[in-house]
Short mmCIF file of C-alpha atoms in Angstrom, two decimals:
data_model
loop_
_atom_site.label_atom_id
_atom_site.label_comp_id
_atom_site.label_asym_id
_atom_site.label_seq_id
_atom_site.Cartn_x
_atom_site.Cartn_y
_atom_site.Cartn_z
CA MET R 1 17.93 12.47 24.03
CA SER R 2 16.44 14.46 26.86
CA GLU R 3 19.01 12.90 29.22
CA GLN R 4 21.77 14.30 27.08
CA THR R 5 20.12 17.67 27.20
CA THR R 6 19.91 17.72 30.97
CA THR R 7 23.42 16.37 31.60
CA ARG R 8 25.14 18.69 29.16
CA SER R 9 27.39 21.04 31.04
CA GLU R 10 26.62 23.62 28.34
CA ALA R 11 24.50 26.73 28.44
CA PRO R 12 21.40 26.97 30.60
CA ALA R 13 17.99 27.19 28.91
CA ALA R 14 17.80 30.98 28.86
CA SER R 15 21.02 31.46 26.92
CA ALA R 16 20.10 28.54 24.62
CA THR R 17 16.94 30.41 23.69
CA GLY R 18 19.04 33.54 23.17
CA ALA R 19 21.37 31.66 20.85
CA VAL R 20 18.43 30.26 18.87
CA LEU R 21 16.96 33.74 18.49
CA LEU R 22 20.29 35.29 17.53
CA ALA R 23 21.03 32.62 14.91
CA ALA R 24 17.53 32.98 13.46
CA LEU R 25 17.86 36.77 13.31
CA MET R 26 21.23 36.50 11.56
CA GLY R 27 19.65 34.10 9.08
CA ILE R 28 16.74 36.43 8.40
CA GLY R 29 19.24 39.27 7.94
CA LEU R 30 21.08 37.29 5.25
CA ILE R 31 17.80 36.39 3.49
CA VAL R 32 16.65 40.02 3.43
CA LEU R 33 20.07 41.19 2.23
CA GLY R 34 20.32 38.57 -0.49
CA GLY R 35 16.69 38.52 -1.50
CA HIS R 36 14.95 41.81 -0.81
CA VAL R 37 17.15 44.88 -0.47
CA GLN R 38 16.69 46.95 -3.64
CA ALA R 39 19.93 49.00 -3.62
CA ASP R 40 21.07 48.93 -7.25
CA ALA R 41 24.44 47.22 -6.78
CA LEU R 42 22.92 44.56 -4.54
CA HIS R 43 19.94 44.04 -6.82
CA ASP R 44 22.12 43.60 -9.90
CA ALA R 45 24.55 41.24 -8.20
CA ALA R 46 21.82 39.07 -6.72
CA HIS R 47 19.50 39.37 -9.75
CA ASP R 48 19.74 35.87 -11.19
CA VAL R 49 19.57 34.16 -7.81
CA ARG R 50 16.50 36.19 -6.86
CA HIS R 51 14.69 35.17 -10.02
CA ALA R 52 15.76 31.53 -9.77
CA THR R 53 14.88 31.29 -6.07
CA GLY R 54 11.43 32.80 -6.46
CA PHE R 55 11.98 36.10 -4.64
CA PRO R 56 9.83 38.98 -5.85
CA CYS R 57 12.35 40.96 -7.93
CA HIS R 58 12.06 44.38 -9.67
CA MET V 1 25.36 26.76 21.65
CA LEU V 2 25.58 29.78 19.36
CA ALA V 3 28.87 28.55 17.88
CA ARG V 4 27.32 25.13 17.14
CA LEU V 5 24.31 26.74 15.52
CA LEU V 6 26.46 28.99 13.38
CA THR V 7 28.88 26.29 12.21
CA SER V 8 26.12 23.76 11.39
CA GLY V 9 24.06 26.43 9.69
CA VAL V 10 26.79 28.09 7.70
CA ILE V 11 28.37 24.83 6.45
CA ALA V 12 25.02 23.32 5.45
CA GLY V 13 23.88 26.62 3.92
CA PHE V 14 26.93 27.19 1.77
CA ALA V 15 26.94 23.56 0.59
CA ALA V 16 23.27 23.77 -0.40
CA GLY V 17 23.84 27.22 -1.92
CA LEU V 18 26.72 25.90 -4.02
CA ALA V 19 24.63 22.97 -5.25
CA ALA V 20 21.73 25.34 -6.00
CA ALA V 21 24.03 27.71 -7.90
CA ILE V 22 25.54 24.94 -10.05
CA LEU V 23 22.09 23.57 -10.91
CA GLN V 24 20.80 27.09 -11.50
CA ILE V 25 23.62 27.89 -13.91
CA MET V 26 23.10 24.61 -15.77
CA LEU V 27 19.30 24.49 -15.88
CA VAL V 28 17.74 27.86 -15.08
CA GLN V 29 20.24 30.39 -16.40
CA PRO V 30 19.85 29.46 -20.10
CA VAL V 31 16.07 30.03 -19.81
CA LEU V 32 16.64 33.34 -18.00
CA LEU V 33 19.20 34.57 -20.56
CA THR V 34 16.88 33.65 -23.42
CA ALA V 35 13.99 35.50 -21.75
CA GLU V 36 16.19 38.57 -21.36
CA LEU V 37 16.54 38.69 -25.15
CA TYR V 38 12.75 39.05 -25.38
CA GLU V 39 12.66 41.49 -22.46
CA SER V 40 15.21 43.77 -24.17
CA GLY V 41 13.63 43.39 -27.61
CA GLN V 42 16.64 41.65 -29.16
CA ALA V 43 14.31 38.75 -29.88
CA VAL V 44 10.62 39.05 -30.73
CA PHE V 45 7.85 36.49 -30.23
CA GLU V 46 6.14 37.68 -33.36
CA GLY V 47 2.97 36.02 -34.59
CA GLY V 48 3.33 33.51 -31.77
CA ARG V 49 6.43 31.89 -33.27
CA ALA V 50 10.05 31.90 -32.23
CA PRO V 51 13.01 29.53 -32.60
CA ALA V 52 12.93 26.87 -29.89
CA GLU V 53 16.51 27.45 -28.79
CA LEU V 54 18.04 28.46 -25.49
CA VAL V 55 21.11 30.66 -25.39
CA GLY V 56 23.86 29.36 -23.17
CA GLY V 57 27.35 30.09 -22.03
CA ILE V 58 29.13 30.86 -18.81
CA GLU V 59 29.70 34.48 -17.78
CA PRO V 60 32.37 34.31 -15.06
CA LEU V 61 31.49 37.51 -13.17
CA ARG V 62 27.71 37.14 -13.39
CA ASP V 63 27.73 33.43 -12.56
CA GLY V 64 30.32 33.99 -9.84
CA LEU V 65 28.01 36.52 -8.17
CA SER V 66 25.20 33.98 -8.42
CA VAL V 67 27.34 31.45 -6.52
CA VAL V 68 28.11 34.04 -3.81
CA PHE V 69 24.51 35.19 -3.38
CA SER V 70 23.12 31.68 -3.57
CA GLY V 71 25.51 30.79 -0.75
CA LEU V 72 24.40 33.82 1.28
CA VAL V 73 20.67 33.21 0.84
CA TYR V 74 20.91 29.50 1.63
CA ALA V 75 23.18 30.23 4.61
CA GLY V 76 20.38 32.51 5.83
CA TYR V 77 17.80 29.76 5.34
CA ALA V 78 20.13 27.26 7.03
CA LEU V 79 20.59 29.46 10.10
CA VAL V 80 16.83 29.79 10.55
CA LEU V 81 16.31 26.05 9.95
CA THR V 82 19.10 25.05 12.35
CA ALA V 83 17.77 27.45 14.99
CA ALA V 84 14.31 25.88 14.65
CA MET V 85 15.82 22.37 14.88
CA ALA V 86 17.75 23.35 18.02
CA PHE V 87 14.64 24.92 19.56
CA ALA V 88 12.65 21.70 19.01
CA ALA V 89 15.49 19.39 20.05
CA ASP V 90 16.19 21.25 23.29
CA ARG V 91 12.57 20.82 24.30
CA GLY V 92 12.73 17.09 23.58
CA ALA V 93 10.14 17.55 20.81
CA ALA V 94 12.28 16.29 17.96
CA ARG V 95 15.12 13.92 17.26
CA ILE V 96 17.47 15.65 14.82
CA ASP V 97 19.70 13.70 12.46
CA GLY V 98 20.30 13.43 8.73
CA ARG V 99 17.07 11.51 8.07
CA THR V 100 14.75 13.73 10.06
CA GLY V 101 16.71 16.71 8.74
CA LEU V 102 15.57 15.72 5.25
CA VAL V 103 11.94 16.11 6.36
CA TRP V 104 12.78 19.51 7.88
CA GLY V 105 14.40 20.48 4.58
CA LEU V 106 11.31 19.44 2.60
CA ALA V 107 9.14 21.48 4.98
CA GLY V 108 11.50 24.41 4.38
CA PHE V 109 11.10 24.03 0.61
CA VAL V 110 7.31 24.00 0.93
CA THR V 111 7.48 27.03 3.23
CA VAL V 112 9.79 29.37 1.34
CA GLN V 113 9.52 28.24 -2.27
CA LEU V 114 6.49 26.11 -3.08
CA ALA V 115 3.84 28.00 -1.11
CA PRO V 116 4.88 31.50 -2.30
CA ALA V 117 5.15 30.13 -5.87
CA LEU V 118 1.44 29.23 -5.86
CA GLY V 119 0.64 32.95 -5.82
CA LEU V 120 3.84 34.46 -7.19
CA PRO V 121 5.48 31.94 -9.52
CA PRO V 122 9.24 32.35 -10.05
CA GLU V 123 9.42 35.41 -12.31
CA LEU V 124 10.78 35.12 -15.80
CA PRO V 125 12.42 38.48 -16.63
CA GLY V 126 9.92 40.73 -18.40
CA MET V 127 6.81 39.22 -16.84
CA GLY V 128 4.05 41.51 -15.64
CA ALA V 129 3.90 41.88 -11.86
CA ALA V 130 2.15 43.93 -9.20
CA ASP V 131 3.84 46.53 -6.98
CA LEU V 132 7.10 45.17 -5.54
CA GLY V 133 6.39 46.19 -1.94
CA ALA V 134 3.01 44.46 -1.99
CA ARG V 135 4.53 41.29 -3.43
CA GLN V 136 7.34 41.26 -0.86
CA ALA V 137 4.80 41.70 1.94
CA TRP V 138 2.63 38.83 0.62
CA TRP V 139 5.75 36.68 0.14
CA ALA V 140 6.86 37.27 3.75
CA ALA V 141 3.36 36.75 5.19
CA THR V 142 2.96 33.51 3.20
CA ILE V 143 6.25 32.20 4.55
CA VAL V 144 5.35 33.03 8.14
CA ALA V 145 1.89 31.42 7.81
CA THR V 146 3.16 28.32 5.98
CA GLY V 147 6.09 27.88 8.39
CA ALA V 148 3.75 28.12 11.38
CA GLY V 149 1.44 25.64 9.64
CA CYS V 150 4.31 23.17 9.17
CA ALA V 151 5.24 23.49 12.85
CA LEU V 152 1.63 22.85 13.94
CA LEU V 153 1.34 19.91 11.55
CA GLY V 154 4.61 18.38 12.73
CA PHE V 155 4.37 19.03 16.46
CA GLY V 156 0.65 19.43 17.08
CA ARG V 157 -1.04 16.62 19.00
CA SER V 158 -4.68 17.37 18.36
CA TRP V 159 -7.16 17.94 15.56
CA LEU V 160 -7.37 21.53 16.73
CA ALA V 161 -3.67 22.04 15.95
CA TRP V 162 -3.91 20.23 12.62
CA GLY V 163 -7.02 22.19 11.68
CA ALA V 164 -5.22 25.44 12.50
CA ALA V 165 -2.34 24.25 10.29
CA VAL V 166 -4.70 23.78 7.34
CA ILE V 167 -6.15 27.26 7.89
CA LEU V 168 -2.64 28.76 8.01
CA PHE V 169 -1.66 26.93 4.80
CA ALA V 170 -4.77 28.15 3.01
CA ALA V 171 -5.05 31.73 4.32
CA PRO V 172 -2.46 33.44 2.06
CA HIS V 173 -4.02 31.85 -1.03
CA VAL V 174 -7.56 32.69 0.02
CA ALA V 175 -6.44 36.29 0.51
CA GLY V 176 -4.64 36.05 -2.83
CA ALA V 177 -1.25 37.29 -3.99
CA PRO V 178 -0.93 40.75 -5.58
CA GLN V 179 -1.41 40.20 -9.30
CA PRO V 180 -0.41 42.35 -12.29
CA GLU V 181 -3.03 44.55 -13.95
CA ALA V 182 -2.32 42.97 -17.31
CA PHE V 183 -0.42 40.03 -18.79
CA VAL V 184 2.41 41.69 -20.68
CA GLY V 185 5.17 39.06 -20.81
CA PRO V 186 7.05 39.37 -24.13
CA ALA V 187 8.58 35.88 -24.03
CA PRO V 188 7.03 32.63 -25.31
CA PRO V 189 4.98 30.82 -22.60
CA GLU V 190 7.16 27.74 -23.08
CA LEU V 191 10.02 29.70 -21.51
CA ALA V 192 7.96 30.81 -18.52
CA SER V 193 6.75 27.31 -17.65
CA LEU V 194 10.22 25.81 -18.10
CA PHE V 195 11.67 28.55 -15.89
CA ALA V 196 9.17 28.09 -13.08
CA ALA V 197 9.40 24.28 -13.13
CA ARG V 198 13.19 24.25 -13.16
CA ALA V 199 13.48 26.96 -10.48
CA LEU V 200 11.24 24.90 -8.18
CA GLY V 201 13.08 21.66 -9.00
CA VAL V 202 16.44 23.24 -8.19
CA GLY V 203 14.96 24.59 -4.95
CA LEU V 204 13.72 21.13 -3.96
CA VAL V 205 17.16 19.58 -4.47
CA ALA V 206 18.91 22.41 -2.61
CA TRP V 207 16.51 22.21 0.35
CA ALA V 208 16.84 18.41 0.55
CA ILE V 209 20.61 18.82 0.76
CA LEU V 210 20.24 21.68 3.23
CA GLY V 211 17.96 19.77 5.61
CA ALA V 212 19.85 16.49 5.54
CA LEU V 213 23.20 18.20 6.00
CA ALA V 214 22.02 20.58 8.74
CA GLY V 215 20.45 17.61 10.59
CA SER V 216 23.50 15.38 10.36
CA LEU V 217 25.92 18.19 11.32
CA TRP V 218 23.74 19.02 14.32
CA ALA V 219 23.63 15.33 15.38
CA ARG V 220 27.38 14.94 14.95
CA ASP V 221 28.09 18.03 17.08
CA ARG V 222 25.78 16.73 19.77
CA VAL V 223 27.57 13.38 19.89
CA ALA V 224 30.96 15.10 20.00
CA LEU V 225 29.80 17.33 22.86
CA GLY V 226 28.35 14.35 24.71
CA HIS V 227 31.73 12.62 24.65
CA ALA V 228 33.51 15.79 25.66
CA SER V 229 31.36 16.37 28.71
CA ALA V 230 31.38 12.68 29.79
#
């Protein structure tokens, strides 16, 4: 496992951490957009999913 | 690295989101639609009696939007989960595959659905609730604390770490979630309990799929890359 990590010709550790952070931030962006933003159109469209997924709604 | 994270995350997220949406439409939506009749006053729980029937039916636009948003929300969860898996795997702290992914998925369910539900149960339309901003803040803080607790429980190597995990799990509930000033829900309590139980059940299934799929996609990519670089 760790051997594979060290022999990979891919990204060095710094850019791997950057990729992890970027992916996590994009994920959080989607969660906030789908679950929390209260703009009317977005709220109405996502309404049922918000209730069924346990987001605080309304 | 970023491309691998995004493909694993998005594929696993949309698959879990689709499964969640189908189960939601079959199991949760009839309870929600019935509760909306009480919320709007079209049905009344008068004298503590009401017909024990759920309304049903598919509404293409409304249900279609649920599929889209379920996919988006679970893709968001999947990206965070896959990023956390990659972070642990790159440090040699975790072996990621479909089986271990299932455990990650269960931890994700506990973190974002079960723990917040202890203070803010999935809301049946019309239920009394505290200020939205306060609830969203408690929801987010609970997820951060519970997620950190799961990480300490899973990767900690000492009683100090495990003890800190227990404190993090407990803290949001000791502080307490923002509660409504009064109980005002117009719908029969049978609907509320059915709604909360089914919403959590659907979440558990979706997160199990999400974790197992994200783990196995990540493992498969790693193997493919290993061959490519050899």
